[in-house]
Tab-separated table of C-alpha atoms in Angstrom:
chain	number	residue	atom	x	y	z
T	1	UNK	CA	0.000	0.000	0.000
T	2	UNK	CA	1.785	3.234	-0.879
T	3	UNK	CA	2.093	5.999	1.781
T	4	UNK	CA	-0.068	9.199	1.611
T	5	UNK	CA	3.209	11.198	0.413
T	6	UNK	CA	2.643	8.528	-2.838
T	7	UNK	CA	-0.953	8.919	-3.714
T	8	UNK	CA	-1.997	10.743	-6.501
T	9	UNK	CA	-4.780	12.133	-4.549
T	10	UNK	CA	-2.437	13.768	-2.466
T	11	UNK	CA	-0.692	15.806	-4.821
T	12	UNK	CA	-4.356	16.550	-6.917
T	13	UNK	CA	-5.306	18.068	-3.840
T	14	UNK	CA	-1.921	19.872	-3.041
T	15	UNK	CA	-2.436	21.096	-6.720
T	16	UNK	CA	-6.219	22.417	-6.158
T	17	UNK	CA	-5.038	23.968	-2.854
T	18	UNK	CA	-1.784	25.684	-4.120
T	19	UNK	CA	-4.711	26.975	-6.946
T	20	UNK	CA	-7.033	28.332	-4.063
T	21	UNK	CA	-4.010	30.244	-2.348
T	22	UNK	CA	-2.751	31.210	-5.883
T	23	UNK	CA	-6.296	33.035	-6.344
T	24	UNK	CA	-6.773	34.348	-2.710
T	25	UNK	CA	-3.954	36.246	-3.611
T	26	UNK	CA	-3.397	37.261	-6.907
T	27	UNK	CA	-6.750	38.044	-7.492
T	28	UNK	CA	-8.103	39.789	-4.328
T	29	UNK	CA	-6.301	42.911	-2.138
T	30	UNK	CA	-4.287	40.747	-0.686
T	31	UNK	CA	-1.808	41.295	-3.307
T	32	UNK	CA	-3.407	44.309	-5.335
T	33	UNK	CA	-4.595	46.719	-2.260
T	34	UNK	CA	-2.687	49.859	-1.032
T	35	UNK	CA	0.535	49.362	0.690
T	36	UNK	CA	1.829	51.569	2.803
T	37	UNK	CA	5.068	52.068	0.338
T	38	UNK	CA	3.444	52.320	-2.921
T	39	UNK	CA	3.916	55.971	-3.501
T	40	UNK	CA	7.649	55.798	-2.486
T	41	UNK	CA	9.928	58.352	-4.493
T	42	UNK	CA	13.086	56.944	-3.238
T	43	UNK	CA	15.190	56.564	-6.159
T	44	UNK	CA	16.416	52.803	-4.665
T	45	UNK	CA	12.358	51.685	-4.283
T	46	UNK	CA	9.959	53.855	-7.036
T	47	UNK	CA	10.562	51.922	-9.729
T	48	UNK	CA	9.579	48.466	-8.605
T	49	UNK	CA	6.683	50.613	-6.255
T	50	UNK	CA	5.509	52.435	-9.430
T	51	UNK	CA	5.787	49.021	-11.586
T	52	UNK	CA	3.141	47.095	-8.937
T	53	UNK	CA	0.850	50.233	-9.520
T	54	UNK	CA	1.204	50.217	-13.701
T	55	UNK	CA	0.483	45.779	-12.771
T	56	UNK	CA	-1.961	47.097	-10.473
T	57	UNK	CA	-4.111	48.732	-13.056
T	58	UNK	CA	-3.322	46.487	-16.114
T	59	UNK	CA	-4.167	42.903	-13.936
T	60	UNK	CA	-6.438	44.113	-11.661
T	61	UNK	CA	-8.522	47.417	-11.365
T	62	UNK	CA	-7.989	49.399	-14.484
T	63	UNK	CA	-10.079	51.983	-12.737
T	64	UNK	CA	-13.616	54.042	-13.614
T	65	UNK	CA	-15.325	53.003	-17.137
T	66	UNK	CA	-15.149	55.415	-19.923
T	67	UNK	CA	-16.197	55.515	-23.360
T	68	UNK	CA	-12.858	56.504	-24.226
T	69	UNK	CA	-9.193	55.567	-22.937
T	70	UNK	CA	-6.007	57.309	-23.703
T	71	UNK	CA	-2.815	55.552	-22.158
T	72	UNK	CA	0.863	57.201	-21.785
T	73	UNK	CA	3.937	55.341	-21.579
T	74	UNK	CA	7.116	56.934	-20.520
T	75	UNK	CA	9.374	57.210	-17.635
T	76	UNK	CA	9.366	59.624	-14.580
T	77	UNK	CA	8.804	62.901	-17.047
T	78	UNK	CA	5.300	61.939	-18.026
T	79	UNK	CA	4.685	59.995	-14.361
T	80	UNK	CA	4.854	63.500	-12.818
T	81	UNK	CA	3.501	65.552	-15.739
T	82	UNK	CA	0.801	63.416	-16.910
T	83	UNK	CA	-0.470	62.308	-13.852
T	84	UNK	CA	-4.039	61.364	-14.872
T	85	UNK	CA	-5.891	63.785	-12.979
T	86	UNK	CA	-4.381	66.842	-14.910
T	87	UNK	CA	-4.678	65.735	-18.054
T	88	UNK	CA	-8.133	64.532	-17.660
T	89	UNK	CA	-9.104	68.262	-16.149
T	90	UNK	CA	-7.643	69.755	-19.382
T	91	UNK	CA	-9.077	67.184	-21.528
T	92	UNK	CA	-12.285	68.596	-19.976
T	93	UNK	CA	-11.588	71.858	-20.711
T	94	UNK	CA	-10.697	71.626	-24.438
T	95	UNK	CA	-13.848	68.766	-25.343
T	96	UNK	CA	-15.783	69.315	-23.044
T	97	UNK	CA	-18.299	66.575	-24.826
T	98	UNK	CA	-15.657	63.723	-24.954
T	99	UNK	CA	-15.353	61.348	-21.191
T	100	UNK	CA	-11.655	60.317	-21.677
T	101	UNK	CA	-10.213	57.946	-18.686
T	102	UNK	CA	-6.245	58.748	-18.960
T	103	UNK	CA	-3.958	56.055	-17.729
T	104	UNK	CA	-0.131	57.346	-16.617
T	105	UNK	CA	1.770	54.031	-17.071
T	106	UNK	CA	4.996	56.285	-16.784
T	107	UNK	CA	7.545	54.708	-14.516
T	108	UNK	CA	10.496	56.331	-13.315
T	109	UNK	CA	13.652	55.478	-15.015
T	110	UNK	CA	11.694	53.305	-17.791
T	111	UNK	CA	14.038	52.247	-20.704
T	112	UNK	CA	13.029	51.343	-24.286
T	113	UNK	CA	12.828	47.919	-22.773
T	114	UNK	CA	10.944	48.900	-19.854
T	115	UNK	CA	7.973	50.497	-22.633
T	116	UNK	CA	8.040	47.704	-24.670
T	117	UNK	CA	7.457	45.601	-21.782
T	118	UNK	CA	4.484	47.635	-20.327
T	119	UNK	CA	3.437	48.163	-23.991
T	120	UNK	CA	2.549	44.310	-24.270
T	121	UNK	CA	-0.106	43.928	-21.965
T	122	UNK	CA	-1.756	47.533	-22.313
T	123	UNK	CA	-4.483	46.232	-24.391
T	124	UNK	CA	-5.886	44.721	-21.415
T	125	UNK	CA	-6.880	48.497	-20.725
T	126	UNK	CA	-8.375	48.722	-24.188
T	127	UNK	CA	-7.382	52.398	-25.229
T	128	UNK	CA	-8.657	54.036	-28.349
T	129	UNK	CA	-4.740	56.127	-28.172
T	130	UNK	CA	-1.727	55.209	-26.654
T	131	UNK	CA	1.056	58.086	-26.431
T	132	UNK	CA	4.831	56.849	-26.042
T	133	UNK	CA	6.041	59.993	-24.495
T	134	UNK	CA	9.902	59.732	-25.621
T	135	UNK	CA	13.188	61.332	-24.936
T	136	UNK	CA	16.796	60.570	-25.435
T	137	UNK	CA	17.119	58.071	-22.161
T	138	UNK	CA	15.008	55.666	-24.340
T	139	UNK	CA	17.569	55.559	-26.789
T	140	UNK	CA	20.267	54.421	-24.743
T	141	UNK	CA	20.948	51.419	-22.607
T	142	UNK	CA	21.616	52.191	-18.637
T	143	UNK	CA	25.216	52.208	-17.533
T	144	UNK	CA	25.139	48.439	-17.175
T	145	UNK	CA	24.229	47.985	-20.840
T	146	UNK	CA	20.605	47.262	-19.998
T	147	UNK	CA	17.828	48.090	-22.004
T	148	UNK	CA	14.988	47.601	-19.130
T	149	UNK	CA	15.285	47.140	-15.908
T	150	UNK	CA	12.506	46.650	-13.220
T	151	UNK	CA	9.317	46.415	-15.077
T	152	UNK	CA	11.075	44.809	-18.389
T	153	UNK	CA	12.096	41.582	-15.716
T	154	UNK	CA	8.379	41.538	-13.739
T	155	UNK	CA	6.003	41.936	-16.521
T	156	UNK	CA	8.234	39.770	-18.886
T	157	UNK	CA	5.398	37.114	-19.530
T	158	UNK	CA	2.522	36.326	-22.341
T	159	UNK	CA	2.131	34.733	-24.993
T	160	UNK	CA	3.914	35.006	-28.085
T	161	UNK	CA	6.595	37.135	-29.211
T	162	UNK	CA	8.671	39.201	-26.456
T	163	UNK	CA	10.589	42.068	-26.762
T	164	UNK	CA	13.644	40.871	-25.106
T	165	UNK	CA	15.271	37.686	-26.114
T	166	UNK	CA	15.657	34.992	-23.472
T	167	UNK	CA	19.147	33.628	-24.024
T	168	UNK	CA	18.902	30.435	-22.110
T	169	UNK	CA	16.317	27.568	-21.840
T	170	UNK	CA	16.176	28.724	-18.216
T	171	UNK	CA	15.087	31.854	-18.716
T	172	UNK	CA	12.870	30.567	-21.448
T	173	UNK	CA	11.208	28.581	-18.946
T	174	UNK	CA	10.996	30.740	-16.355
T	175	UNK	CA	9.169	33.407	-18.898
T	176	UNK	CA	6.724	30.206	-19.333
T	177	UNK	CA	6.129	29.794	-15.512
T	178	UNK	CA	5.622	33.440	-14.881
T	179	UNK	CA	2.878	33.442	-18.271
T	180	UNK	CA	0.982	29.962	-16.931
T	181	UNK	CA	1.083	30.013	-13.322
T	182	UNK	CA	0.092	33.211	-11.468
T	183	UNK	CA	1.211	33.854	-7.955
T	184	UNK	CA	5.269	32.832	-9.650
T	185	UNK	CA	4.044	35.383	-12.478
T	186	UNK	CA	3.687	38.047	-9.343
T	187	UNK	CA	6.268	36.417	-7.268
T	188	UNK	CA	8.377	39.558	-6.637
T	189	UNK	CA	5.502	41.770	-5.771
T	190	UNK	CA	3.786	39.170	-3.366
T	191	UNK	CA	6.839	38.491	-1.478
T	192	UNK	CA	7.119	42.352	-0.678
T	193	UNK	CA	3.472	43.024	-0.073
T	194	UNK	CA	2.573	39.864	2.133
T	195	UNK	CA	5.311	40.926	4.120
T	196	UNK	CA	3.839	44.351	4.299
T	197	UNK	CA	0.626	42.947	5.173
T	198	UNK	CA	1.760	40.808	8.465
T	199	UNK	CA	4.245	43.664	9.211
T	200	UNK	CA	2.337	47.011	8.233
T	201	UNK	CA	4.834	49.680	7.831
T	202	UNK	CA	4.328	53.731	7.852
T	203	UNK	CA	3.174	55.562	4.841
T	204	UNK	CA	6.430	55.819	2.753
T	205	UNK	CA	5.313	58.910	0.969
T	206	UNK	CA	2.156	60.658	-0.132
T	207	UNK	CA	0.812	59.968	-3.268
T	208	UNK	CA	1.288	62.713	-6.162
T	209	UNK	CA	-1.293	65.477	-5.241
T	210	UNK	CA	-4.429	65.784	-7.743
T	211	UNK	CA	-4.134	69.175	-7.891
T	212	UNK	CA	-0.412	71.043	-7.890
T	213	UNK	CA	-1.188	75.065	-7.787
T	214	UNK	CA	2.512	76.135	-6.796
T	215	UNK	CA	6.002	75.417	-7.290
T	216	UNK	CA	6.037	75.114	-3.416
T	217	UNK	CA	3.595	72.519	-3.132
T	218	UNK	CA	5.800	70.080	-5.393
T	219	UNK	CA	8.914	71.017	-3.555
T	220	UNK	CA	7.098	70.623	-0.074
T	221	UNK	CA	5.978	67.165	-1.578
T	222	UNK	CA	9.711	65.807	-3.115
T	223	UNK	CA	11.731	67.332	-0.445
T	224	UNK	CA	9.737	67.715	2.684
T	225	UNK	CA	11.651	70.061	5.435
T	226	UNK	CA	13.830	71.576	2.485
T	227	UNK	CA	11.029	72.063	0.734
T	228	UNK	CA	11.196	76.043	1.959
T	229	UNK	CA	14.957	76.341	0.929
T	230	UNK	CA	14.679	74.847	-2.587
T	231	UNK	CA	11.577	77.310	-2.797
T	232	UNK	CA	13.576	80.373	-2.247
T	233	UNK	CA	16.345	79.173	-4.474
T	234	UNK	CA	14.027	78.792	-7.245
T	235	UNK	CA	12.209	82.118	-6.956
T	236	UNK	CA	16.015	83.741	-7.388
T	237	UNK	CA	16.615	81.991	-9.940
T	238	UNK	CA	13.247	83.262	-11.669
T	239	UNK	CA	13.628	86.693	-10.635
T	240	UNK	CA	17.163	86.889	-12.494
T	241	UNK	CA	16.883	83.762	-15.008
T	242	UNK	CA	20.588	82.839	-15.963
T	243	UNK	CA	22.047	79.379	-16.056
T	244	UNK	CA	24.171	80.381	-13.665
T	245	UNK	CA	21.557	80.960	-10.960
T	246	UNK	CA	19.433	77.917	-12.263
T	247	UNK	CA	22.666	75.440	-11.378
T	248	UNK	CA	22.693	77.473	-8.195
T	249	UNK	CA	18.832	76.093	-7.894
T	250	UNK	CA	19.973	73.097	-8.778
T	251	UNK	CA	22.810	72.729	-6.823
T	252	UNK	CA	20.449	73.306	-3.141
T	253	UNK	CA	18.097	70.006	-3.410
T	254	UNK	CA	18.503	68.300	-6.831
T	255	UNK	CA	21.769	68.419	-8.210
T	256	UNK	CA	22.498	65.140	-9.820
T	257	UNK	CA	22.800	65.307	-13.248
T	258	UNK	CA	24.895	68.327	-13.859
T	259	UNK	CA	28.215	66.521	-13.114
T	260	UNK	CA	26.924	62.979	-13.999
T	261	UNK	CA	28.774	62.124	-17.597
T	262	UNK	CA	27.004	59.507	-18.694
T	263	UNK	CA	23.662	60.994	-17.320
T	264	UNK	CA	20.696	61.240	-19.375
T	265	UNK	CA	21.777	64.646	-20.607
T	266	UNK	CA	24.647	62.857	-22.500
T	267	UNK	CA	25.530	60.774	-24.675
T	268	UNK	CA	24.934	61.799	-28.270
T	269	UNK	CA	28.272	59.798	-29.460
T	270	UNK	CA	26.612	56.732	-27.747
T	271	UNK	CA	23.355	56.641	-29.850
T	272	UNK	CA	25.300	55.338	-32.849
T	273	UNK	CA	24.724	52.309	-31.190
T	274	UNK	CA	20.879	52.931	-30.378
T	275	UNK	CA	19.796	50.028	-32.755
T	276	UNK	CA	18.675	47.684	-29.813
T	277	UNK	CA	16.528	50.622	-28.147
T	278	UNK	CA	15.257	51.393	-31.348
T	279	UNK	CA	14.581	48.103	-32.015
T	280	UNK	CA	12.390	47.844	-28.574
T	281	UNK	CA	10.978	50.865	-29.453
T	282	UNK	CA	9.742	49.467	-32.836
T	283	UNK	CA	8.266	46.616	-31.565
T	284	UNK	CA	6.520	48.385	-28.810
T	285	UNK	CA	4.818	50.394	-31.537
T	286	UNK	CA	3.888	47.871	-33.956
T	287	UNK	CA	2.250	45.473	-30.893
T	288	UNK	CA	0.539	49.080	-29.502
T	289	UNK	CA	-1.228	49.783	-32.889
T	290	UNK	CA	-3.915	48.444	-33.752
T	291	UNK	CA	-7.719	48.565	-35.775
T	292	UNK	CA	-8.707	50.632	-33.304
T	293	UNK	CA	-6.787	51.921	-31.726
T	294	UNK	CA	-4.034	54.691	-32.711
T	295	UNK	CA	-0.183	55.716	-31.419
T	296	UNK	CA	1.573	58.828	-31.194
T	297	UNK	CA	4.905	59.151	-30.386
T	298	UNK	CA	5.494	62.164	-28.090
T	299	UNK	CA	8.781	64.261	-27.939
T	300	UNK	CA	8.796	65.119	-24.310
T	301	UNK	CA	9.464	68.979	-23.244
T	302	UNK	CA	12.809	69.516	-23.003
T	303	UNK	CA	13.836	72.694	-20.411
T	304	UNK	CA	15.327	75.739	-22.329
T	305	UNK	CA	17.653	77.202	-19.888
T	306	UNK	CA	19.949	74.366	-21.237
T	307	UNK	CA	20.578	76.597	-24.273
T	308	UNK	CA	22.417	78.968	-22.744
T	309	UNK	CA	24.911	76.078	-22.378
T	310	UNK	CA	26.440	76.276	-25.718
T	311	UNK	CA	29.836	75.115	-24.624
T	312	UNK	CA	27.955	71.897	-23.137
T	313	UNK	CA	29.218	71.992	-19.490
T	314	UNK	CA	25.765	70.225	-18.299
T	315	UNK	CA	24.471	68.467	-21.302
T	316	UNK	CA	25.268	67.088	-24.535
T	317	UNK	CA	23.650	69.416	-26.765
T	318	UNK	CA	23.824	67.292	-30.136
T	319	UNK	CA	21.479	65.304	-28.131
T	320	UNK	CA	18.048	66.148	-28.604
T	321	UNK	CA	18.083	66.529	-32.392
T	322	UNK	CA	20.210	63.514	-33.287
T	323	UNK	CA	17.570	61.385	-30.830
T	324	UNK	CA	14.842	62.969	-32.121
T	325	UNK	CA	16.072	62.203	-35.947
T	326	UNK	CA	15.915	58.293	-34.739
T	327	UNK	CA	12.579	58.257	-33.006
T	328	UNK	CA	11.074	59.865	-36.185
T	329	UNK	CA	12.752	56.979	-38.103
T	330	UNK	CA	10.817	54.533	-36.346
T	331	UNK	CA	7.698	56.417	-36.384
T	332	UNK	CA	7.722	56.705	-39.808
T	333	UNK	CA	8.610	52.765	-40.482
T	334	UNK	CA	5.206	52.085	-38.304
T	335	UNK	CA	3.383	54.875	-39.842
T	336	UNK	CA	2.860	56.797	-36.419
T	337	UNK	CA	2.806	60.231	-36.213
T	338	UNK	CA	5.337	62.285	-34.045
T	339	UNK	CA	4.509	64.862	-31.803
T	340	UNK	CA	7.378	67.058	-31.260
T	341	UNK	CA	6.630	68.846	-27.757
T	342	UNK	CA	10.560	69.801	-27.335
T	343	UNK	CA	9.665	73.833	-27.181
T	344	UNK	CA	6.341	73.280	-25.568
T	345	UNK	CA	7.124	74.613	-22.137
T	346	UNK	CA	9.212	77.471	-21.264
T	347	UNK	CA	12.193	77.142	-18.238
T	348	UNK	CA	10.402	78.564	-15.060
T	349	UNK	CA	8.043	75.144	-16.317
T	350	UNK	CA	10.506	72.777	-15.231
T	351	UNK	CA	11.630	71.967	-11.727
T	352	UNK	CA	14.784	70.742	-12.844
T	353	UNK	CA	16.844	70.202	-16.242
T	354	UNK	CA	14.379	66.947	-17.014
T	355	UNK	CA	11.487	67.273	-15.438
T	356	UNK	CA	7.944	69.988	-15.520
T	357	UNK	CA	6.356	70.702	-12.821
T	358	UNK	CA	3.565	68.544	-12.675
T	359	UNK	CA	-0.095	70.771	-13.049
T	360	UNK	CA	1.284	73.885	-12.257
T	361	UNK	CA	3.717	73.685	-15.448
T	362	UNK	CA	0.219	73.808	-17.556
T	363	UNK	CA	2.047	70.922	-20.222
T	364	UNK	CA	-1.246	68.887	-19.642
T	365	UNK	CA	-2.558	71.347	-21.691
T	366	UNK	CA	-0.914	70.854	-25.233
T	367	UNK	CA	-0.857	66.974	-24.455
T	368	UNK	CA	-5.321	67.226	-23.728
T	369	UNK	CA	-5.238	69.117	-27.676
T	370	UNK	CA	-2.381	66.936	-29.010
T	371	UNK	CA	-4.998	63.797	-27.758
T	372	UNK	CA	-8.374	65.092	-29.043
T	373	UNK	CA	-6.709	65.640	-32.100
T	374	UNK	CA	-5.267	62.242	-32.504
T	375	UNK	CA	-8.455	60.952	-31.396
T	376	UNK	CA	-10.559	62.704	-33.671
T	377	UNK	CA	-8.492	61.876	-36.920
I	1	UNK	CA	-18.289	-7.311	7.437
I	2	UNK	CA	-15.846	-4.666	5.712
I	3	UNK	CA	-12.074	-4.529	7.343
I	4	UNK	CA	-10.673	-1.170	7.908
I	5	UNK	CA	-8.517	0.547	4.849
I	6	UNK	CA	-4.548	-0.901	6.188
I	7	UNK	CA	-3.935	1.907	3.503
I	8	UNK	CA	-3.730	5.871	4.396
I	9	UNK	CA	-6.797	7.787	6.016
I	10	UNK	CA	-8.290	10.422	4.216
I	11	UNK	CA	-7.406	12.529	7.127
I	12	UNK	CA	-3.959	11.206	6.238
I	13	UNK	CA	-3.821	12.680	2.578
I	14	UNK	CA	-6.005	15.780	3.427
I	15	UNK	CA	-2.758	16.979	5.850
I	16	UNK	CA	-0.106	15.972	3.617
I	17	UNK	CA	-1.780	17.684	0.921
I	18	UNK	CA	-1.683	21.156	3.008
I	19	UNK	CA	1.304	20.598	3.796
I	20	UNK	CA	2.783	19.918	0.007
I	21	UNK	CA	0.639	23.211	-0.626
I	22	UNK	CA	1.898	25.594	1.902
I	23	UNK	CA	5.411	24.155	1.130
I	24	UNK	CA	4.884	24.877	-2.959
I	25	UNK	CA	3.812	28.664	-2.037
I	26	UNK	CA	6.698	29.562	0.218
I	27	UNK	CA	8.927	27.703	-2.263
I	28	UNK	CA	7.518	30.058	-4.889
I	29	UNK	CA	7.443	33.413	-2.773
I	30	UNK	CA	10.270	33.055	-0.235
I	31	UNK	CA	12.561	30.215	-1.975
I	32	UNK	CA	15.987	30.734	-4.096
I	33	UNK	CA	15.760	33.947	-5.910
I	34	UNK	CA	17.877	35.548	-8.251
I	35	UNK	CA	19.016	39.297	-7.148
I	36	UNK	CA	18.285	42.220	-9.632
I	37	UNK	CA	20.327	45.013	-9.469
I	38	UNK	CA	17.881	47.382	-10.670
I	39	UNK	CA	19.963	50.661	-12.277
I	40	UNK	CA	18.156	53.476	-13.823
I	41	UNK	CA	18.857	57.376	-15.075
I	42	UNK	CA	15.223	58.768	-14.105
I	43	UNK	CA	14.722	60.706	-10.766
């Protein structure tokens, strides 16, 4: 007589139970509820916080119904500046008639392998227009030679084709598991949030605010007690606008890129060998578009003080147009049009040399006509 | 007059079952894991 540990009816139950727990989890708020670190900024945490959100809304709640969907894909420029609520407000403002639910799938630090990943399941969220808002850093591979990082290994699962090759059986078979078998396809992001849930930590971080009306509300919100201090550095800078005083800004709370060489203000020389981003960036496109649904590629704002640095002390400034000249390539294989919002915003827009201030900047603005027109042709 | 099963109660394969469960999910969330060194340019 074989022992219990030999039965098949032991391991068809262990099988059905292991299926039970699998769905008590990965389909309830055990897994997909708020966690007290989820709105983390901390460069070492937000991307693999703001990935579980983007999973969040693609696997589980994709939020209110509306007749029509617009998504955006980038990394932390359109997280912060097309935070949903903004752009919906202005969408409001200039069609009044059309009920658009925007989705801000932008991650922080998202590469070209990052989008493409995201950009795979985001018909689950069925949206009539996609925008890939683009900008040099999705041309290059990170300074490890990466083309995706966080989101490109955790949502790396689905049927059919992938954007990034798996060079061993192993990881072949891992990108199997993670497509078949749900709680090892969220494996990562359980592990942290059960842990969460037995041992609830304090909020990490407020969520981005709905509404933005002041430089010093974003600086109170990234920088807490120096909130004040980068305030008052920024209002000198505006009241005598030189790059000089804007690197003095720069230089109180935020300072990071303007000695980094390999930063994401650099690297012009380095796009000659952009054909794997571009690559990613192709396929993302071709799998976004669709019958019904359209893409625009979207130049992101790119801050003007920079072009008082002619002699490129803090960026490369070849950059920009030689990027740009390869993203339009790609567009135009795929037939997409591009939306070149480099000169949208004006300096005292941006709250440092990448990023706009989210509402206050009024960029939501151009995006809301740049969608009803896409949507409307 | 029926003997008793000499084999395994149900009882028997019910808790070996939970147990082969709970072991397969803590395998799967907690078990070897490869480390990510997660690098990126944004904020």
């Amino acid at each position: 007589v074989r022992p219990p540990s030999g039965r098949p009816a032991t391991w068809l139950l262990a099988v059905a139970l292991v299926a039970l727990v699998d769905a008590a989890i990965t389909r309830t708020r055990v897994l997909w509820g708020h966690i007290p670190t989820e709105n983390t900024i901390d460069p070492q945490w937000a991307q693999i916080s703001q990935t579980y959100q983007v999973a969040r809304k693609l696997f589980h709640d994709p939020g209110r119904p509306a007749p029509v969907r617009v998504a955006l894909l980038g990394d932390s420029r359109i997280w912060f500046a097309g935070h949903a609520p903004y752009v919906e407000r202005a969408l409001a403002a200039v069609a009044p008639d059309l009920d658009v639910r925007v989705d801000d799938l932008g991650i922080f630090g998202a590469l070209a392998g990052d989008l493409a990943m995201v950009s795979r399941h985001v018909d689950r969220l069925e949206p009539q227009l996609v925008v890939l808002a683009l900008g040099p850093a999705q041309l290059l591979p990170d300074e490890s030679g990466r083309l995706g990082n966080v989101p490109a290994a955790l949502l790396d699962f689905g049927w059919g084709d992938s954007p990034l090759p798996a060079p061993t059986y192993g990881a072949r078979a891992e990108r199997g598991a993670r497509t078949l078998w749900p709680l090892f396809r969220f494996r990562e992001l359980a592990r942290g949030v059960l842990w969460q849930r037995v041992f609830p930590e304090p909020e990490a971080h407020a969520p981005l605010p709905d509404r933005v009306s002041s430089p010093r509300e974003l600086f109170d919100f990234l920088y807490g007690a120096d909130g004040a201090a980068a305030d008052a550095a920024f209002e000198t800078w505006r009241r005598a606008p030189t790059l000089e005083r804007y690197v003095d800004y720069l230089r109180v709370v935020h300072s990071r890129w303007l000695d980094d060489r390999s930063g994401p203000l650099r690297g012009s020389a380095r796009l000659a060998d952009a054909d794997r981003a571009l690559g990613m960036l192709d396929w993302a496109v071709a799998r976004l578009r669709g019958e019904h649904r359209r893409v625009v590629v979207l130049l992101m704002p790119e801050n003007p003080v920079l072009d008082a640095d002619t002699a490129g002390r803090y960026h490369d400034p070849a950059l920009s147009d030689r990027a740009a000249g390869l993203v339009r390539t790609v567009a135009r294989r795929q037939g997409v049009d591009v939306v070149d919002g480099r000169r949208w915003m004006p300096a005292e827009a941006f709250f440092d040399l990448l990023h706009l201030f989210p509402d206050v900047s009024g960029f939501q603005r151009p995006l809301a006509e740049e969608i009803v027109r896409a949507l409307g042709t | 007059v029926r003997s008793a099963p000499d084999g395994p109660t149900a009882l028997a394969i019910v808790l070996r079952a939970v147990l082969y469960a709970l072991a397969i999910v803590l395998l799967v969330l907690y078990g070897p894991r490869e480390e990510h060194r997660f690098i990126y340019q944004g904020f």
